[in-house]
Amino acid sequence: MRGSGGGAVSDPSGSGPIEQLAPVHAEDYRPDREGWAWWLVVFLRVAAGLAMIKGLYHWSAVCGFGARPGEAFDAQSLSWQTATVFFAVIDLVAAVGLWLAAPWGAVVWLTGSVTMIVVQIFFPLIYGFHWIVVVGLVVMIVAYLFFAVMAAREQPA
């Protein structure tokens, strides 16, 4: 069935393209506190909290909170400033997406996490090399992939 604008209009049964794009509301999904989907949501909320803390840490560096006189944001190298602003923004955006359990949140978080691993390993002059950061992020990524795959397996076909 076509409307006056020439675009596809859904049928009254609710299976058309418009209904497929409808937003998901919080009350639409209530995990039953058992199963991998619930554990995935718990993991995403924990990761959101960590991303929020990391993002606020980077914003505190941008704003100069706790910095000694010679360590202010404008006294740092351009590469440090660029990386710090990037992580300040991407970590907070990822935190929101992860908390909402939105697919884009995981993509943004994975982008930020992989970027931090690359910065730590290949550009140690920016922040220095901290192996605990690399190991922690790799463990988080592997845990996310584990929970996502297990949750996808228990979904009906």
Coordinates of N, CA, C and O in Angstrom, one line a residue:
M1 N 0.8 -1.2 0.0 CA 0.0 0.0 0.0 C 0.9 1.2 0.0 O 1.9 1.3 0.7
R2 N 0.6 2.2 -0.8 CA 1.4 3.4 -0.9 C 0.6 4.6 -0.4 O -0.6 4.7 -0.7
G3 N 1.2 5.6 0.2 CA 0.6 6.8 0.7 C 0.7 7.9 -0.4 O 1.3 7.7 -1.5
S4 N 0.3 9.1 -0.1 CA 0.3 10.2 -1.1 C 1.7 10.6 -1.3 O 2.0 11.2 -2.4
G5 N 2.7 10.4 -0.4 CA 4.0 10.8 -0.6 C 4.8 9.9 -1.5 O 6.0 10.1 -1.8
G6 N 4.3 8.7 -1.8 CA 5.0 7.8 -2.6 C 5.8 6.8 -1.8 O 6.3 5.8 -2.4
G7 N 5.9 7.0 -0.5 CA 6.7 6.1 0.3 C 5.8 4.9 0.8 O 4.6 5.0 0.7
A8 N 6.5 3.9 1.2 CA 5.7 2.7 1.7 C 5.1 3.1 3.1 O 5.6 3.7 3.9
V9 N 3.8 2.7 3.2 CA 3.1 2.9 4.4 C 2.7 1.5 5.0 O 2.4 0.6 4.2
S10 N 2.9 1.4 6.3 CA 2.7 0.1 6.9 C 1.2 -0.3 6.9 O 0.3 0.5 6.9
D11 N 1.0 -1.6 6.9 CA -0.4 -2.1 7.0 C -0.8 -2.0 8.5 O 0.0 -1.9 9.4
P12 N -2.1 -2.1 8.7 CA -2.6 -2.0 10.1 C -2.2 -3.1 11.0 O -2.3 -3.1 12.2
S13 N -1.6 -4.2 10.5 CA -1.2 -5.3 11.3 C 0.0 -5.0 12.1 O 0.4 -5.7 13.1
G14 N 0.7 -3.9 11.8 CA 1.9 -3.5 12.6 C 3.2 -4.1 12.2 O 4.1 -4.1 13.0
S15 N 3.3 -4.7 11.0 CA 4.5 -5.4 10.6 C 5.2 -4.6 9.5 O 6.2 -5.1 8.9
G16 N 4.8 -3.4 9.2 CA 5.5 -2.6 8.2 C 6.7 -1.9 8.6 O 7.2 -2.1 9.8
P17 N 7.4 -1.2 7.7 CA 8.7 -0.6 8.0 C 8.6 0.5 9.0 O 9.6 0.7 9.8
I18 N 7.5 1.1 9.2 CA 7.4 2.2 10.2 C 7.5 1.6 11.6 O 8.2 2.1 12.5
E19 N 6.8 0.5 11.8 CA 6.8 -0.1 13.2 C 8.1 -0.7 13.5 O 8.5 -0.8 14.6
Q20 N 8.8 -1.2 12.4 CA 10.1 -1.8 12.7 C 11.1 -0.7 13.1 O 12.1 -1.1 13.8
L21 N 10.9 0.5 12.9 CA 11.8 1.6 13.3 C 11.4 2.3 14.6 O 12.0 3.2 15.0
A22 N 10.3 1.8 15.2 CA 9.8 2.4 16.4 C 10.9 2.3 17.5 O 11.6 1.3 17.6
P23 N 11.0 3.3 18.3 CA 12.0 3.3 19.4 C 11.6 2.2 20.5 O 10.5 1.9 20.6
V24 N 12.7 1.7 21.1 CA 12.5 0.8 22.2 C 12.3 1.5 23.5 O 13.1 2.5 23.7
H25 N 11.4 1.2 24.3 CA 11.1 1.9 25.5 C 11.6 1.0 26.7 O 11.6 -0.2 26.5
A26 N 12.0 1.6 27.8 CA 12.5 0.8 28.9 C 11.6 -0.3 29.4 O 12.0 -1.4 29.7
E27 N 10.3 0.0 29.3 CA 9.3 -1.0 29.8 C 9.1 -2.1 28.8 O 8.5 -3.1 29.1
D28 N 9.6 -2.0 27.6 CA 9.5 -3.0 26.6 C 10.4 -4.2 26.9 O 10.1 -5.3 26.5
Y29 N 11.5 -4.0 27.6 CA 12.4 -5.1 27.8 C 12.6 -5.2 29.3 O 13.1 -4.3 29.9
R30 N 12.2 -6.3 29.8 CA 12.4 -6.6 31.2 C 13.0 -8.0 31.4 O 12.3 -9.0 31.3
P31 N 14.4 -8.1 31.5 CA 15.0 -9.4 31.6 C 14.6 -10.0 32.9 O 14.2 -9.4 33.9
D32 N 14.5 -11.4 32.9 CA 14.0 -12.1 34.0 C 15.1 -12.5 35.1 O 14.9 -13.4 35.8
R33 N 16.2 -11.7 35.1 CA 17.2 -11.9 36.1 C 17.8 -13.3 36.0 O 18.4 -13.8 37.0
E34 N 17.7 -13.9 34.9 CA 18.4 -15.2 34.7 C 18.6 -15.3 33.2 O 17.8 -14.7 32.4
G35 N 19.6 -15.9 32.8 CA 19.9 -16.0 31.4 C 21.0 -15.0 31.1 O 21.4 -14.0 31.8
W36 N 21.6 -15.2 29.9 CA 22.7 -14.4 29.5 C 22.3 -12.9 29.1 O 23.2 -12.0 29.2
A37 N 21.1 -12.7 28.7 CA 20.7 -11.3 28.3 C 20.8 -10.4 29.6 O 21.2 -9.3 29.5
W38 N 20.3 -11.0 30.7 CA 20.4 -10.2 31.9 C 21.8 -9.9 32.3 O 22.2 -8.8 32.7
W39 N 22.7 -10.9 32.2 CA 24.1 -10.7 32.5 C 24.8 -9.7 31.6 O 25.6 -8.9 32.0
L40 N 24.3 -9.7 30.3 CA 24.9 -8.7 29.4 C 24.5 -7.3 29.8 O 25.3 -6.4 29.8
V41 N 23.3 -7.1 30.2 CA 22.8 -5.8 30.6 C 23.6 -5.4 31.9 O 24.0 -4.2 32.0
V42 N 23.8 -6.3 32.8 CA 24.5 -5.9 34.0 C 26.0 -5.5 33.6 O 26.5 -4.5 34.1
F43 N 26.6 -6.3 32.8 CA 27.9 -6.0 32.3 C 28.0 -4.6 31.6 O 28.9 -3.8 31.9
L44 N 27.0 -4.3 30.8 CA 26.9 -3.0 30.1 C 26.8 -1.9 31.1 O 27.4 -0.8 30.9
R45 N 26.0 -2.1 32.2 CA 25.9 -1.0 33.2 C 27.2 -0.8 33.9 O 27.5 0.3 34.2
V46 N 27.9 -1.9 34.3 CA 29.2 -1.8 34.9 C 30.2 -1.0 34.0 O 30.9 -0.1 34.4
A47 N 30.2 -1.5 32.8 CA 31.1 -0.8 31.8 C 30.7 0.7 31.6 O 31.6 1.5 31.4
A48 N 29.4 1.0 31.7 CA 29.0 2.4 31.6 C 29.5 3.2 32.7 O 30.0 4.3 32.6
G49 N 29.5 2.6 33.9 CA 30.0 3.3 35.1 C 31.5 3.6 35.0 O 32.0 4.7 35.3
L50 N 32.2 2.6 34.5 CA 33.7 2.7 34.3 C 34.0 3.8 33.2 O 34.9 4.6 33.4
A51 N 33.2 3.7 32.1 CA 33.4 4.7 31.1 C 33.1 6.1 31.5 O 33.8 7.1 31.2
M52 N 32.1 6.2 32.4 CA 31.8 7.6 33.0 C 32.9 8.1 33.8 O 33.3 9.3 33.7
I53 N 33.4 7.2 34.7 CA 34.6 7.6 35.5 C 35.8 8.0 34.7 O 36.4 9.1 34.9
K54 N 36.0 7.2 33.6 CA 37.2 7.5 32.7 C 36.9 8.8 32.0 O 37.9 9.7 31.9
G55 N 35.7 9.1 31.5 CA 35.4 10.3 30.8 C 35.6 11.5 31.7 O 36.1 12.6 31.3
L56 N 35.1 11.4 32.9 CA 35.2 12.5 33.9 C 36.6 12.8 34.3 O 37.0 13.9 34.5
Y57 N 37.4 11.7 34.3 CA 38.8 11.9 34.6 C 39.5 12.7 33.5 O 40.3 13.6 33.8
H58 N 39.2 12.4 32.3 CA 39.8 13.1 31.2 C 39.3 14.6 31.1 O 40.0 15.5 30.8
W59 N 38.0 14.8 31.5 CA 37.5 16.2 31.5 C 38.1 16.9 32.7 O 38.4 18.1 32.5
S60 N 38.4 16.3 33.8 CA 39.1 17.0 34.8 C 40.5 17.4 34.4 O 41.0 18.4 34.8
A61 N 41.2 16.6 33.5 CA 42.5 17.0 33.0 C 42.3 18.2 32.0 O 43.2 19.1 32.0
V62 N 41.3 18.2 31.2 CA 41.0 19.3 30.3 C 40.8 20.6 31.1 O 41.3 21.7 30.8
C63 N 40.0 20.5 32.2 CA 39.6 21.7 33.0 C 40.8 22.0 34.0 O 40.7 23.1 34.6
G64 N 41.7 21.2 34.2 CA 42.9 21.5 35.0 C 42.6 21.2 36.5 O 43.4 21.7 37.3
F65 N 41.6 20.4 36.9 CA 41.4 20.1 38.3 C 42.5 19.2 38.8 O 42.8 18.1 38.2
G66 N 43.1 19.6 39.8 CA 44.2 18.8 40.5 C 45.5 18.9 39.8 O 46.5 18.2 40.2
A67 N 45.7 19.7 38.8 CA 46.9 19.9 38.0 C 47.9 20.8 38.8 O 47.4 21.9 39.3
R68 N 49.1 20.5 38.8 CA 50.1 21.4 39.4 C 50.4 22.5 38.4 O 50.0 22.4 37.2
P69 N 51.0 23.6 38.8 CA 51.2 24.7 37.9 C 51.8 24.4 36.6 O 51.4 24.9 35.6
G70 N 52.8 23.5 36.5 CA 53.4 23.2 35.2 C 52.7 22.1 34.4 O 53.1 21.8 33.3
E71 N 51.6 21.6 35.0 CA 50.9 20.4 34.3 C 49.6 20.8 33.8 O 48.7 19.9 33.5
A72 N 49.3 22.0 33.6 CA 48.0 22.5 33.1 C 47.8 21.9 31.7 O 48.7 21.5 31.0
F73 N 46.5 21.9 31.2 CA 46.2 21.4 29.9 C 47.0 22.1 28.8 O 47.5 21.4 27.9
D74 N 47.1 23.4 28.8 CA 47.7 24.1 27.8 C 49.2 24.0 27.8 O 49.9 24.3 26.8
A75 N 49.8 23.4 28.9 CA 51.2 23.2 29.0 C 51.6 21.8 28.4 O 52.8 21.5 28.2
Q76 N 50.7 21.0 28.1 CA 50.9 19.6 27.5 C 51.2 19.7 26.0 O 50.8 20.7 25.4
S77 N 51.7 18.6 25.5 CA 51.9 18.5 24.0 C 50.6 18.5 23.3 O 49.5 18.1 23.9
L78 N 50.6 18.8 22.0 CA 49.4 18.8 21.2 C 48.8 17.4 21.1 O 47.6 17.2 21.1
S79 N 49.7 16.4 21.0 CA 49.2 15.0 20.9 C 48.5 14.6 22.2 O 47.4 13.9 22.2
W80 N 49.0 15.0 23.4 CA 48.3 14.7 24.7 C 47.0 15.4 24.7 O 46.0 14.8 25.2
Q81 N 47.0 16.7 24.3 CA 45.7 17.4 24.4 C 44.7 16.8 23.5 O 43.5 16.7 23.9
T82 N 45.1 16.4 22.3 CA 44.1 15.8 21.3 C 43.6 14.5 21.8 O 42.4 14.3 21.8
A83 N 44.5 13.7 22.3 CA 44.0 12.4 22.9 C 43.1 12.6 24.1 O 42.1 11.9 24.2
T84 N 43.4 13.5 24.9 CA 42.6 13.7 26.1 C 41.2 14.2 25.8 O 40.2 13.8 26.4
V85 N 41.1 15.2 24.9 CA 39.8 15.7 24.5 C 39.0 14.5 23.8 O 37.8 14.4 24.0
F86 N 39.7 13.7 22.9 CA 39.0 12.6 22.3 C 38.4 11.7 23.3 O 37.2 11.3 23.2
F87 N 39.2 11.3 24.3 CA 38.7 10.3 25.3 C 37.7 10.9 26.2 O 36.8 10.3 26.7
A88 N 37.8 12.2 26.5 CA 36.8 12.9 27.3 C 35.5 12.9 26.7 O 34.5 12.7 27.4
V89 N 35.4 13.0 25.4 CA 34.1 13.0 24.7 C 33.6 11.6 24.5 O 32.5 11.2 24.8
I90 N 34.5 10.7 23.9 CA 34.0 9.4 23.5 C 33.6 8.5 24.7 O 32.7 7.7 24.6
D91 N 34.3 8.7 25.8 CA 34.0 7.9 27.0 C 32.6 8.2 27.6 O 31.9 7.4 28.0
L92 N 32.3 9.5 27.6 CA 31.0 9.9 28.1 C 29.9 9.5 27.2 O 28.8 9.1 27.6
V93 N 30.1 9.6 25.9 CA 29.1 9.2 24.9 C 28.9 7.7 25.0 O 27.7 7.2 25.0
A94 N 30.0 7.0 25.1 CA 29.9 5.5 25.3 C 29.2 5.1 26.6 O 28.4 4.2 26.6
A95 N 29.4 5.9 27.7 CA 28.7 5.6 28.9 C 27.2 5.7 28.8 O 26.5 4.8 29.3
V96 N 26.7 6.7 28.1 CA 25.3 6.8 27.9 C 24.7 5.7 27.1 O 23.7 5.0 27.4
G97 N 25.4 5.3 26.0 CA 25.0 4.2 25.1 C 25.0 2.9 25.8 O 24.1 2.1 25.6
L98 N 26.0 2.7 26.6 CA 26.1 1.4 27.4 C 25.0 1.3 28.4 O 24.4 0.2 28.6
W99 N 24.8 2.4 29.1 CA 23.7 2.4 30.1 C 22.4 2.1 29.5 O 21.6 1.3 30.1
L100 N 22.1 2.6 28.3 CA 20.9 2.3 27.6 C 20.8 1.0 27.0 O 19.8 0.6 26.5
A101 N 22.0 0.3 27.0 CA 22.1 -1.0 26.3 C 21.8 -0.9 24.8 O 21.2 -1.8 24.2
A102 N 22.2 0.2 24.3 CA 22.0 0.4 22.8 C 23.1 -0.1 22.1 O 24.3 -0.1 22.5
P103 N 22.9 -0.7 20.9 CA 24.0 -1.2 20.1 C 25.0 -0.2 19.8 O 26.2 -0.5 19.8
W104 N 24.6 1.1 19.5 CA 25.6 2.1 19.2 C 26.5 2.4 20.4 O 27.7 2.8 20.2
G105 N 26.0 2.2 21.6 CA 26.9 2.4 22.8 C 28.0 1.4 22.8 O 29.1 1.8 23.2
A106 N 27.7 0.2 22.5 CA 28.8 -0.8 22.5 C 29.8 -0.5 21.4 O 31.0 -0.6 21.6
V107 N 29.4 0.0 20.2 CA 30.3 0.3 19.1 C 31.2 1.5 19.6 O 32.4 1.5 19.3
V108 N 30.6 2.5 20.2 CA 31.4 3.7 20.6 C 32.4 3.3 21.7 O 33.5 3.7 21.7
W109 N 31.9 2.4 22.6 CA 32.8 2.0 23.7 C 33.9 1.1 23.1 O 35.1 1.3 23.5
L110 N 33.6 0.2 22.2 CA 34.7 -0.6 21.6 C 35.7 0.3 20.8 O 36.9 0.1 20.9
T111 N 35.2 1.3 20.1 CA 36.1 2.2 19.4 C 37.0 2.9 20.4 O 38.2 3.0 20.2
G112 N 36.5 3.5 21.5 CA 37.3 4.1 22.5 C 38.3 3.2 23.1 O 39.4 3.6 23.4
S113 N 37.8 2.0 23.4 CA 38.7 1.0 24.1 C 39.9 0.6 23.2 O 41.0 0.5 23.7
V114 N 39.6 0.3 22.0 CA 40.6 -0.1 21.0 C 41.6 1.0 20.8 O 42.8 0.8 20.7
T115 N 41.0 2.2 20.7 CA 41.9 3.4 20.5 C 42.8 3.6 21.7 O 44.0 3.9 21.5
M116 N 42.3 3.4 22.9 CA 43.2 3.5 24.1 C 44.3 2.5 24.1 O 45.4 2.8 24.4
I117 N 43.9 1.3 23.7 CA 44.9 0.2 23.6 C 46.0 0.6 22.6 O 47.2 0.4 22.9
V118 N 45.6 1.1 21.4 CA 46.5 1.5 20.4 C 47.4 2.6 20.9 O 48.7 2.6 20.7
V119 N 46.8 3.6 21.6 CA 47.6 4.7 22.1 C 48.6 4.2 23.1 O 49.8 4.6 23.1
Q120 N 48.2 3.3 24.0 CA 49.1 2.8 25.0 C 50.3 2.0 24.4 O 51.4 2.1 24.9
I121 N 50.0 1.2 23.4 CA 51.0 0.3 22.9 C 51.9 1.0 21.9 O 53.1 1.0 21.9
F122 N 51.3 1.8 20.9 CA 52.1 2.3 19.8 C 52.5 3.8 20.0 O 53.4 4.2 19.3
F123 N 51.9 4.5 20.9 CA 52.2 5.9 21.1 C 52.4 6.1 22.6 O 51.7 6.9 23.3
P124 N 53.4 5.5 23.2 CA 53.6 5.6 24.7 C 54.1 7.0 25.1 O 54.1 7.3 26.3
L125 N 54.5 7.8 24.2 CA 54.9 9.2 24.5 C 53.8 10.1 24.9 O 54.0 11.1 25.6
I126 N 52.6 9.7 24.6 CA 51.4 10.5 24.9 C 51.1 10.4 26.4 O 51.1 11.3 27.1
Y127 N 50.7 9.1 26.8 CA 50.4 8.9 28.2 C 51.4 8.0 28.9 O 51.3 7.8 30.1
G128 N 52.3 7.5 28.2 CA 53.2 6.4 28.8 C 52.5 5.1 28.6 O 51.3 5.0 28.3
F129 N 53.3 4.0 28.8 CA 52.7 2.7 28.6 C 52.3 2.1 30.0 O 53.2 2.0 30.9
H130 N 51.1 1.8 30.2 CA 50.6 1.3 31.4 C 49.9 -0.1 31.0 O 48.8 -0.1 30.5
W131 N 50.6 -1.1 31.3 CA 50.2 -2.5 31.0 C 48.8 -2.8 31.6 O 48.0 -3.6 31.0
I132 N 48.6 -2.3 32.8 CA 47.3 -2.6 33.5 C 46.1 -2.1 32.7 O 45.1 -2.7 32.7
V133 N 46.3 -0.9 32.1 CA 45.2 -0.4 31.3 C 45.0 -1.3 30.1 O 43.8 -1.6 29.8
V134 N 46.0 -1.7 29.4 CA 45.9 -2.5 28.2 C 45.2 -3.9 28.6 O 44.2 -4.3 28.0
V135 N 45.7 -4.5 29.7 CA 45.2 -5.8 30.1 C 43.7 -5.6 30.5 O 42.8 -6.4 30.2
G136 N 43.4 -4.6 31.3 CA 42.0 -4.3 31.8 C 41.1 -4.1 30.6 O 40.0 -4.7 30.6
L137 N 41.5 -3.4 29.6 CA 40.6 -3.1 28.4 C 40.4 -4.4 27.6 O 39.3 -4.7 27.1
V138 N 41.5 -5.2 27.4 CA 41.4 -6.4 26.7 C 40.4 -7.4 27.4 O 39.6 -8.0 26.8
V139 N 40.5 -7.5 28.8 CA 39.6 -8.3 29.5 C 38.2 -7.9 29.4 O 37.3 -8.7 29.2
M140 N 38.0 -6.5 29.4 CA 36.6 -6.0 29.3 C 36.0 -6.3 27.9 O 34.9 -6.7 27.8
I141 N 36.9 -6.2 26.9 CA 36.4 -6.5 25.5 C 36.1 -7.9 25.3 O 35.0 -8.3 24.8
V142 N 36.9 -8.8 25.9 CA 36.7 -10.3 25.8 C 35.4 -10.6 26.6 O 34.6 -11.4 26.1
A143 N 35.2 -10.0 27.7 CA 34.0 -10.3 28.5 C 32.8 -9.8 27.8 O 31.7 -10.5 27.8
Y144 N 32.8 -8.6 27.2 CA 31.7 -8.2 26.4 C 31.3 -9.1 25.3 O 30.2 -9.5 25.1
L145 N 32.3 -9.5 24.5 CA 32.1 -10.5 23.4 C 31.5 -11.8 23.9 O 30.6 -12.3 23.3
F146 N 32.0 -12.3 25.1 CA 31.5 -13.5 25.6 C 30.0 -13.3 26.0 O 29.1 -14.1 25.6
F147 N 29.6 -12.3 26.7 CA 28.3 -12.1 27.1 C 27.4 -11.8 25.9 O 26.2 -12.3 25.9
A148 N 27.8 -11.1 24.9 CA 27.0 -10.8 23.7 C 26.7 -12.1 22.9 O 25.6 -12.3 22.5
V149 N 27.8 -12.9 22.8 CA 27.6 -14.2 22.0 C 26.6 -15.1 22.8 O 25.7 -15.7 22.2
M150 N 26.8 -15.2 24.1 CA 25.9 -16.1 24.9 C 24.5 -15.6 24.9 O 23.6 -16.4 24.8
A151 N 24.3 -14.3 25.0 CA 23.0 -13.7 25.0 C 22.3 -13.9 23.6 O 21.1 -14.2 23.5
A152 N 23.1 -13.8 22.5 CA 22.5 -14.0 21.2 C 22.2 -15.5 21.0 O 21.2 -15.8 20.3
R153 N 22.9 -16.4 21.6 CA 22.6 -17.8 21.4 C 21.3 -18.2 22.1 O 20.6 -19.2 21.6
E154 N 20.9 -17.5 23.2 CA 19.7 -17.9 23.8 C 18.5 -17.3 23.3 O 17.3 -17.6 23.7
Q155 N 18.6 -16.4 22.3 CA 17.5 -15.8 21.6 C 16.8 -16.8 20.7 O 17.4 -17.6 20.1
P156 N 15.4 -16.7 20.7 CA 14.7 -17.7 19.8 C 15.0 -17.3 18.3 O 15.2 -16.2 18.0
A157 N 15.1 -18.4 17.5 CA 15.4 -18.2 16.1 C 14.3 -17.6 15.3 O 13.3 -17.4 15.3

